[in-house]
mmCIF file of C-alpha atoms in Angstrom:
data_model
loop_
_atom_site.group_PDB
_atom_site.id
_atom_site.type_symbol
_atom_site.label_atom_id
_atom_site.label_comp_id
_atom_site.label_asym_id
_atom_site.label_seq_id
_atom_site.Cartn_x
_atom_site.Cartn_y
_atom_site.Cartn_z
ATOM 1 C CA UNK A 50 2.019 -23.369 29.747
ATOM 2 C CA UNK A 51 0.273 -21.874 26.713
ATOM 3 C CA UNK A 52 1.093 -24.677 24.299
ATOM 4 C CA UNK A 53 2.646 -24.707 20.856
ATOM 5 C CA UNK A 54 0.443 -22.087 19.219
ATOM 6 C CA UNK A 55 1.229 -18.462 20.040
ATOM 7 C CA UNK A 56 -2.436 -17.527 20.352
ATOM 8 C CA UNK A 57 -3.111 -15.100 23.155
ATOM 9 C CA UNK A 58 0.139 -15.828 25.014
ATOM 10 C CA UNK A 59 2.271 -12.883 26.201
ATOM 11 C CA UNK A 60 4.457 -11.759 23.321
ATOM 12 C CA UNK A 61 7.470 -9.547 22.731
ATOM 13 C CA UNK A 62 7.584 -7.651 19.428
ATOM 14 C CA UNK A 63 10.742 -6.239 17.890
ATOM 15 C CA UNK A 64 10.726 -3.942 14.879
ATOM 16 C CA UNK A 65 13.713 -4.997 12.773
ATOM 17 C CA UNK A 66 14.922 -3.015 9.758
ATOM 18 C CA UNK A 67 16.187 -5.687 7.338
ATOM 19 C CA UNK A 68 18.421 -3.875 4.855
ATOM 20 C CA UNK A 69 18.791 -6.840 2.467
ATOM 21 C CA UNK A 70 16.666 -9.840 1.499
ATOM 22 C CA UNK A 71 17.818 -13.310 2.490
ATOM 23 C CA UNK A 72 17.544 -16.175 4.967
ATOM 24 C CA UNK A 73 18.096 -15.308 8.625
ATOM 25 C CA UNK A 74 18.888 -17.790 11.402
ATOM 26 C CA UNK A 75 17.617 -17.224 14.939
ATOM 27 C CA UNK A 76 19.634 -17.809 18.136
ATOM 28 C CA UNK A 77 18.172 -17.340 21.632
ATOM 29 C CA UNK A 78 20.210 -17.114 24.862
ATOM 30 C CA UNK A 79 18.317 -18.861 27.671
ATOM 31 C CA UNK A 80 19.198 -19.309 31.360
ATOM 32 C CA UNK A 81 18.961 -22.322 33.680
ATOM 33 C CA UNK A 82 15.274 -23.046 34.280
ATOM 34 C CA UNK A 83 13.097 -26.058 35.178
ATOM 35 C CA UNK A 84 11.903 -28.088 32.208
ATOM 36 C CA UNK A 85 8.345 -26.829 32.618
ATOM 37 C CA UNK A 86 9.375 -23.162 32.324
ATOM 38 C CA UNK A 87 11.985 -23.117 29.612
ATOM 39 C CA UNK A 88 10.456 -22.689 26.129
ATOM 40 C CA UNK A 89 9.206 -20.010 23.734
ATOM 41 C CA UNK A 90 7.723 -19.778 20.250
ATOM 42 C CA UNK A 91 8.989 -17.354 17.615
ATOM 43 C CA UNK A 92 7.504 -15.798 14.484
ATOM 44 C CA UNK A 93 7.627 -13.038 11.903
ATOM 45 C CA UNK A 94 4.952 -10.519 10.902
ATOM 46 C CA UNK A 95 2.233 -12.289 12.868
ATOM 47 C CA UNK A 96 3.061 -15.829 11.684
ATOM 48 C CA UNK A 97 4.633 -18.410 13.991
ATOM 49 C CA UNK A 98 7.688 -20.082 12.397
ATOM 50 C CA UNK A 99 9.054 -22.248 15.252
ATOM 51 C CA UNK A 100 7.826 -23.589 18.595
ATOM 52 C CA UNK A 101 9.144 -25.189 21.768
ATOM 53 C CA UNK A 102 12.528 -23.473 21.741
ATOM 54 C CA UNK A 103 13.980 -24.085 25.176
ATOM 55 C CA UNK A 104 16.970 -24.930 27.334
ATOM 56 C CA UNK A 105 16.984 -28.280 29.124
ATOM 57 C CA UNK A 106 20.763 -28.549 29.605
ATOM 58 C CA UNK A 107 20.778 -27.046 33.095
ATOM 59 C CA UNK A 108 23.001 -24.129 32.113
ATOM 60 C CA UNK A 109 23.115 -21.049 29.901
ATOM 61 C CA UNK A 110 22.692 -22.047 26.289
ATOM 62 C CA UNK A 111 22.298 -20.563 22.827
ATOM 63 C CA UNK A 112 19.310 -22.307 21.320
ATOM 64 C CA UNK A 113 19.211 -22.284 17.496
ATOM 65 C CA UNK A 114 16.012 -22.986 15.599
ATOM 66 C CA UNK A 115 16.032 -25.032 12.421
ATOM 67 C CA UNK A 116 13.232 -22.779 11.144
ATOM 68 C CA UNK A 117 14.383 -19.634 9.355
ATOM 69 C CA UNK A 118 13.142 -16.129 8.683
ATOM 70 C CA UNK A 119 12.888 -15.666 4.930
ATOM 71 C CA UNK A 120 12.990 -11.972 4.035
ATOM 72 C CA UNK A 121 11.968 -11.436 0.420
ATOM 73 C CA UNK A 122 11.273 -7.701 0.681
ATOM 74 C CA UNK A 123 13.753 -5.545 2.643
ATOM 75 C CA UNK A 124 12.361 -3.107 5.156
ATOM 76 C CA UNK A 125 10.822 -3.030 8.600
ATOM 77 C CA UNK A 126 9.411 -6.378 9.758
ATOM 78 C CA UNK A 127 8.185 -7.471 13.193
ATOM 79 C CA UNK A 128 9.959 -10.358 14.973
ATOM 80 C CA UNK A 129 7.891 -12.074 17.709
ATOM 81 C CA UNK A 130 8.764 -14.108 20.797
ATOM 82 C CA UNK A 131 5.791 -15.818 22.483
ATOM 83 C CA UNK A 132 5.984 -17.112 26.073
ATOM 84 C CA UNK A 133 5.207 -20.804 25.512
ATOM 85 C CA UNK A 134 5.702 -21.563 29.188
ATOM 86 C CA UNK A 135 5.000 -18.992 31.850
ATOM 87 C CA UNK A 136 8.427 -18.862 33.508
ATOM 88 C CA UNK A 137 10.679 -18.688 30.454
ATOM 89 C CA UNK A 138 13.282 -15.916 30.171
ATOM 90 C CA UNK A 139 15.113 -14.805 27.004
ATOM 91 C CA UNK A 140 18.338 -12.920 27.666
ATOM 92 C CA UNK A 141 19.439 -12.071 24.119
ATOM 93 C CA UNK A 142 18.409 -12.691 20.491
ATOM 94 C CA UNK A 143 20.759 -12.929 17.509
ATOM 95 C CA UNK A 144 19.602 -12.876 13.876
ATOM 96 C CA UNK A 145 22.330 -13.815 11.420
ATOM 97 C CA UNK A 146 22.651 -14.807 7.768
ATOM 98 C CA UNK A 147 25.498 -17.215 8.652
ATOM 99 C CA UNK A 148 24.095 -20.784 8.769
ATOM 100 C CA UNK A 149 27.150 -22.111 10.674
ATOM 101 C CA UNK A 150 27.140 -19.458 13.401
ATOM 102 C CA UNK A 151 27.618 -20.954 16.906
ATOM 103 C CA UNK A 152 28.531 -19.664 20.371
ATOM 104 C CA UNK A 153 29.149 -21.452 23.676
ATOM 105 C CA UNK A 154 26.563 -20.775 26.354
ATOM 106 C CA UNK A 155 29.101 -18.853 28.415
ATOM 107 C CA UNK A 156 29.544 -16.323 25.582
ATOM 108 C CA UNK A 157 27.140 -13.399 25.923
ATOM 109 C CA UNK A 158 27.267 -12.742 22.197
ATOM 110 C CA UNK A 159 27.849 -9.495 20.312
ATOM 111 C CA UNK A 160 26.798 -6.100 21.597
ATOM 112 C CA UNK A 161 23.168 -5.206 21.043
ATOM 113 C CA UNK A 162 22.223 -3.539 17.781
ATOM 114 C CA UNK A 163 21.860 0.215 17.907
ATOM 115 C CA UNK A 164 18.351 1.610 18.002
ATOM 116 C CA UNK A 165 17.303 4.320 15.620
ATOM 117 C CA UNK A 166 18.240 7.694 16.951
ATOM 118 C CA UNK A 167 15.484 10.120 17.708
ATOM 119 C CA UNK A 168 15.217 12.998 15.311
ATOM 120 C CA UNK A 169 13.264 14.157 12.304
ATOM 121 C CA UNK A 170 10.784 11.666 10.938
ATOM 122 C CA UNK A 171 9.389 11.653 7.432
ATOM 123 C CA UNK A 172 5.827 10.805 6.531
ATOM 124 C CA UNK A 173 5.364 8.055 3.954
ATOM 125 C CA UNK A 174 1.913 7.797 2.376
ATOM 126 C CA UNK A 175 1.166 4.672 0.341
ATOM 127 C CA UNK A 176 -2.031 5.209 -1.647
ATOM 128 C CA UNK A 177 -3.828 1.990 -2.638
ATOM 129 C CA UNK A 178 -1.343 -0.039 -0.624
ATOM 130 C CA UNK A 179 0.333 -0.656 2.736
ATOM 131 C CA UNK A 180 3.444 0.822 4.325
ATOM 132 C CA UNK A 181 2.122 4.170 5.586
ATOM 133 C CA UNK A 182 3.857 5.656 8.594
ATOM 134 C CA UNK A 183 6.393 7.991 10.145
ATOM 135 C CA UNK A 184 9.965 6.817 9.571
ATOM 136 C CA UNK A 185 13.433 8.017 10.451
ATOM 137 C CA UNK A 186 15.806 9.117 7.717
ATOM 138 C CA UNK A 187 17.654 6.353 5.838
ATOM 139 C CA UNK A 188 15.030 3.707 6.643
ATOM 140 C CA UNK A 189 13.998 1.000 4.203
ATOM 141 C CA UNK A 190 10.268 0.268 4.295
ATOM 142 C CA UNK A 191 8.401 -2.637 2.737
ATOM 143 C CA UNK A 192 5.427 -1.493 0.629
ATOM 144 C CA UNK A 193 2.707 -3.598 -0.975
ATOM 145 C CA UNK A 194 -0.066 -2.720 -3.411
ATOM 146 C CA UNK A 195 -3.623 -3.614 -2.496
ATOM 147 C CA UNK A 196 -5.349 -6.354 -4.490
ATOM 148 C CA UNK A 197 -6.302 -5.129 -7.971
ATOM 149 C CA UNK A 198 -9.964 -4.633 -8.923
ATOM 150 C CA UNK A 199 -11.720 -7.284 -10.961
ATOM 151 C CA UNK A 200 -10.222 -7.622 -14.482
ATOM 152 C CA UNK A 201 -7.200 -5.488 -13.554
ATOM 153 C CA UNK A 202 -3.566 -6.302 -12.752
ATOM 154 C CA UNK A 203 -0.910 -4.281 -10.960
ATOM 155 C CA UNK A 204 0.899 -1.936 -13.347
ATOM 156 C CA UNK A 205 3.443 0.196 -11.464
ATOM 157 C CA UNK A 206 4.115 2.570 -8.591
ATOM 158 C CA UNK A 207 3.674 6.253 -9.386
ATOM 159 C CA UNK A 208 4.510 9.461 -7.543
ATOM 160 C CA UNK A 209 7.846 9.971 -5.761
ATOM 161 C CA UNK A 210 9.341 6.709 -7.034
ATOM 162 C CA UNK A 211 13.046 7.570 -7.332
ATOM 163 C CA UNK A 212 13.746 5.549 -4.172
ATOM 164 C CA UNK A 213 11.391 2.640 -4.883
ATOM 165 C CA UNK A 214 13.273 -0.632 -5.339
ATOM 166 C CA UNK A 215 11.229 -1.834 -8.325
ATOM 167 C CA UNK A 216 8.337 0.307 -9.559
ATOM 168 C CA UNK A 217 6.924 -2.667 -11.499
ATOM 169 C CA UNK A 218 6.692 -4.985 -8.443
ATOM 170 C CA UNK A 219 3.534 -4.960 -6.314
ATOM 171 C CA UNK A 220 5.638 -5.997 -3.285
ATOM 172 C CA UNK A 221 8.836 -3.990 -3.032
ATOM 173 C CA UNK A 222 10.513 -1.436 -0.772
ATOM 174 C CA UNK A 223 11.253 2.281 -0.607
ATOM 175 C CA UNK A 224 14.110 4.144 1.049
ATOM 176 C CA UNK A 225 12.953 7.189 2.979
ATOM 177 C CA UNK A 226 13.555 10.581 1.468
ATOM 178 C CA UNK A 227 14.402 13.665 3.603
ATOM 179 C CA UNK A 228 10.886 14.943 2.941
ATOM 180 C CA UNK A 229 7.312 13.692 3.147
ATOM 181 C CA UNK A 230 6.718 11.225 0.325
ATOM 182 C CA UNK A 231 3.673 9.756 -1.432
ATOM 183 C CA UNK A 232 3.630 6.748 -3.752
ATOM 184 C CA UNK A 233 0.534 5.289 -5.387
ATOM 185 C CA UNK A 234 -0.158 1.817 -6.763
ATOM 186 C CA UNK A 235 -1.643 1.901 -10.263
ATOM 187 C CA UNK A 236 -3.402 -0.808 -12.214
ATOM 188 C CA UNK A 237 -4.172 -1.665 -15.821
ATOM 189 C CA UNK A 238 -6.685 -3.921 -17.497
ATOM 190 C CA UNK A 239 -5.680 -7.557 -17.652
ATOM 191 C CA UNK A 240 -4.670 -8.783 -21.130
ATOM 192 C CA UNK A 241 -7.444 -11.355 -20.773
ATOM 193 C CA UNK A 242 -10.028 -8.565 -21.229
ATOM 194 C CA UNK A 243 -7.902 -6.024 -23.137
ATOM 195 C CA UNK A 244 -5.966 -7.983 -25.741
ATOM 196 C CA UNK A 245 -4.810 -4.885 -27.662
ATOM 197 C CA UNK A 246 -3.583 -3.151 -24.488
ATOM 198 C CA UNK A 247 -5.275 0.190 -25.194
ATOM 199 C CA UNK A 248 -6.820 0.552 -21.728
ATOM 200 C CA UNK A 249 -10.367 -0.245 -22.870
ATOM 201 C CA UNK A 250 -12.159 -3.566 -22.479
ATOM 202 C CA UNK A 251 -12.403 -5.425 -25.774
ATOM 203 C CA UNK A 252 -16.090 -6.209 -25.097
ATOM 204 C CA UNK A 253 -16.836 -2.495 -24.566
ATOM 205 C CA UNK A 254 -15.121 -1.560 -27.838
ATOM 206 C CA UNK A 255 -17.031 -4.240 -29.729
ATOM 207 C CA UNK A 256 -20.336 -3.078 -28.180
ATOM 208 C CA UNK A 257 -19.810 0.540 -29.237
ATOM 209 C CA UNK A 258 -17.636 0.245 -32.360
ATOM 210 C CA UNK A 259 -18.112 -3.295 -33.626
ATOM 211 C CA UNK A 260 -14.416 -4.185 -33.293
ATOM 212 C CA UNK A 261 -11.230 -3.364 -31.391
ATOM 213 C CA UNK A 262 -9.353 -1.792 -34.296
ATOM 214 C CA UNK A 263 -7.572 1.505 -33.804
ATOM 215 C CA UNK A 264 -9.624 3.006 -36.652
ATOM 216 C CA UNK A 265 -12.690 2.772 -34.425
ATOM 217 C CA UNK A 266 -11.423 3.584 -30.931
ATOM 218 C CA UNK A 267 -8.086 4.624 -29.493
ATOM 219 C CA UNK A 268 -7.058 5.986 -26.086
ATOM 220 C CA UNK A 269 -6.537 9.539 -27.369
ATOM 221 C CA UNK A 270 -9.214 9.638 -30.085
ATOM 222 C CA UNK A 271 -12.613 11.312 -29.599
ATOM 223 C CA UNK A 272 -15.080 9.560 -31.888
ATOM 224 C CA UNK A 273 -18.133 11.705 -31.020
ATOM 225 C CA UNK A 274 -16.153 14.991 -30.770
ATOM 226 C CA UNK A 275 -17.533 15.874 -27.332
ATOM 227 C CA UNK A 276 -14.154 16.811 -25.858
ATOM 228 C CA UNK A 277 -13.682 13.501 -24.020
ATOM 229 C CA UNK A 278 -11.346 10.825 -25.370
ATOM 230 C CA UNK A 279 -12.636 7.339 -26.059
ATOM 231 C CA UNK A 280 -10.663 5.995 -23.086
ATOM 232 C CA UNK A 281 -12.112 8.716 -20.824
ATOM 233 C CA UNK A 282 -15.574 7.641 -21.951
ATOM 234 C CA UNK A 283 -14.716 4.021 -21.151
ATOM 235 C CA UNK A 284 -13.538 4.963 -17.647
ATOM 236 C CA UNK A 285 -16.619 7.098 -17.023
ATOM 237 C CA UNK A 286 -18.952 4.472 -18.541
ATOM 238 C CA UNK A 287 -20.441 7.076 -20.894
ATOM 239 C CA UNK A 288 -21.328 6.423 -24.535
ATOM 240 C CA UNK A 289 -18.403 7.216 -26.872
ATOM 241 C CA UNK A 290 -20.617 7.579 -29.934
ATOM 242 C CA UNK A 291 -23.063 10.088 -28.385
ATOM 243 C CA UNK A 292 -21.824 13.651 -27.863
ATOM 244 C CA UNK A 293 -24.564 14.256 -25.285
ATOM 245 C CA UNK A 294 -23.251 11.413 -23.093
ATOM 246 C CA UNK A 295 -20.264 12.777 -21.198
ATOM 247 C CA UNK A 296 -19.025 13.355 -17.674
ATOM 248 C CA UNK A 297 -19.613 17.057 -17.041
ATOM 249 C CA UNK A 298 -20.628 19.206 -14.090
ATOM 250 C CA UNK A 299 -23.818 21.220 -13.871
ATOM 251 C CA UNK A 300 -24.286 23.778 -11.098
ATOM 252 C CA UNK A 301 -27.318 25.380 -9.487
ATOM 253 C CA UNK A 302 -28.189 27.028 -6.179
ATOM 254 C CA UNK A 303 -30.081 25.551 -3.245
ATOM 255 C CA UNK A 304 -32.638 27.713 -1.439
ATOM 256 C CA UNK A 305 -30.133 28.511 1.308
ATOM 257 C CA UNK A 306 -27.568 29.667 -1.252
ATOM 258 C CA UNK A 307 -25.373 26.558 -1.219
ATOM 259 C CA UNK A 308 -24.020 25.324 -4.551
ATOM 260 C CA UNK A 309 -25.304 21.998 -5.850
ATOM 261 C CA UNK A 310 -23.174 19.998 -8.269
ATOM 262 C CA UNK A 311 -24.779 17.433 -10.577
ATOM 263 C CA UNK A 312 -23.216 15.047 -13.068
ATOM 264 C CA UNK A 313 -24.334 12.034 -15.083
ATOM 265 C CA UNK A 314 -23.064 8.991 -13.226
ATOM 266 C CA UNK A 315 -23.119 5.214 -13.121
ATOM 267 C CA UNK A 316 -24.085 3.162 -10.073
ATOM 268 C CA UNK A 317 -20.999 1.678 -8.409
ATOM 269 C CA UNK A 318 -18.490 4.094 -9.949
ATOM 270 C CA UNK A 319 -16.529 6.286 -7.545
ATOM 271 C CA UNK A 320 -15.963 9.957 -8.293
ATOM 272 C CA UNK A 321 -13.731 12.779 -7.095
ATOM 273 C CA UNK A 322 -14.519 16.498 -7.202
ATOM 274 C CA UNK A 323 -11.403 18.602 -7.660
ATOM 275 C CA UNK A 324 -10.777 22.316 -7.334
ATOM 276 C CA UNK A 325 -8.396 25.096 -8.343
ATOM 277 C CA UNK A 326 -8.322 28.655 -7.091
ATOM 278 C CA UNK A 327 -6.560 29.841 -10.242
ATOM 279 C CA UNK A 328 -6.643 28.121 -13.632
ATOM 280 C CA UNK A 329 -2.945 28.886 -13.975
ATOM 281 C CA UNK A 330 -2.208 26.594 -11.001
ATOM 282 C CA UNK A 331 -0.477 23.400 -12.096
ATOM 283 C CA UNK A 332 -2.415 21.020 -9.849
ATOM 284 C CA UNK A 333 -6.066 20.282 -9.221
ATOM 285 C CA UNK A 334 -6.686 19.657 -5.504
ATOM 286 C CA UNK A 335 -9.170 17.031 -4.244
ATOM 287 C CA UNK A 336 -12.211 18.654 -2.677
ATOM 288 C CA UNK A 337 -14.277 15.507 -2.090
ATOM 289 C CA UNK A 338 -13.124 11.937 -2.815
ATOM 290 C CA UNK A 339 -14.703 8.488 -2.828
ATOM 291 C CA UNK A 340 -18.143 9.712 -3.889
ATOM 292 C CA UNK A 341 -20.228 6.644 -4.749
ATOM 293 C CA UNK A 342 -22.166 7.220 -7.938
ATOM 294 C CA UNK A 343 -25.872 6.606 -8.445
ATOM 295 C CA UNK A 344 -27.846 6.323 -11.669
ATOM 296 C CA UNK A 345 -28.703 8.444 -13.565
ATOM 297 C CA UNK A 346 -26.879 11.290 -11.795
ATOM 298 C CA UNK A 347 -25.067 12.161 -8.572
ATOM 299 C CA UNK A 348 -25.391 15.343 -6.539
ATOM 300 C CA UNK A 349 -22.989 17.039 -4.135
ATOM 301 C CA UNK A 350 -23.837 20.169 -2.141
ATOM 302 C CA UNK A 351 -21.105 22.624 -1.190
ATOM 303 C CA UNK A 352 -21.453 25.506 1.256
ATOM 304 C CA UNK A 353 -20.841 28.910 -0.261
ATOM 305 C CA UNK A 354 -17.863 30.941 0.903
ATOM 306 C CA UNK A 355 -16.163 34.078 -0.332
ATOM 307 C CA UNK A 356 -13.414 32.192 -2.164
ATOM 308 C CA UNK A 357 -13.579 31.982 -5.934
ATOM 309 C CA UNK A 358 -12.786 28.493 -7.151
ATOM 310 C CA UNK A 359 -12.950 26.292 -10.242
ATOM 311 C CA UNK A 360 -14.364 22.767 -10.098
ATOM 312 C CA UNK A 361 -14.254 19.571 -12.106
ATOM 313 C CA UNK A 362 -15.282 15.950 -11.563
ATOM 314 C CA UNK A 363 -13.325 12.796 -12.372
ATOM 315 C CA UNK A 364 -13.626 9.021 -12.066
ATOM 316 C CA UNK A 365 -11.418 7.274 -9.508
#
């Protein structure tokens, strides 16, 4: 046998769409087998929750584990059955929320659950989180935000959030929409470093303004009148009291005719270059993302084509 830990043992995986949270009880239908070939281990989402589930009665039996599957976030989860001993057979699996559910071994149990029908699938994109994939209509998918950066906490989900269970929960679920959908996890500074909640570190405000009062710095104010708000200067790590210190693009031509973009940057910051083909367009489109900044400036070279475009740079 393979022992009580699942490890590298053969394993069956079942994708189960849990529509509601709750405690689920597991029942396995096992046939007559010798005692050395009659047990399995079970688990959920890669974690073993019960071991040595077997049938030693010499007949068909429904074996019920005292361990439970605790579903806190509805959606698609993976149920596992590991072969603890190399001859074990599982005929049927029942998951129920009824703690008193029982069946005699001669009862084959309810009919199998219907599988999702084939048909159109919708693409779910979870930016800064998990849950990406292609899903059938009317699915419920668990989504989770990635760990926040240092000094930040999860704030909310943004984007197509009308079907998100709780936009203020880092671990929640979304019901699929009949169209491709994108949701993004967003973060805000922790109150421990931003007591006044204005989106700027208190220490940064004190360094540049001497205090954290709104008379000195505010998210929408522009102390040095350079066209960038104080909060934008905080995010870009530029100096809010110096009009010459701002995040702005400069362009020149390489010898081969390519366009070179330059901007003042800070080591460790990540930047995105965005483009529009017409300034009347509502949305800026990402042209290059995840550009790691270097001090004192960063450069990006773009090949020249015949398309007129407008460019700007932003901090991720």
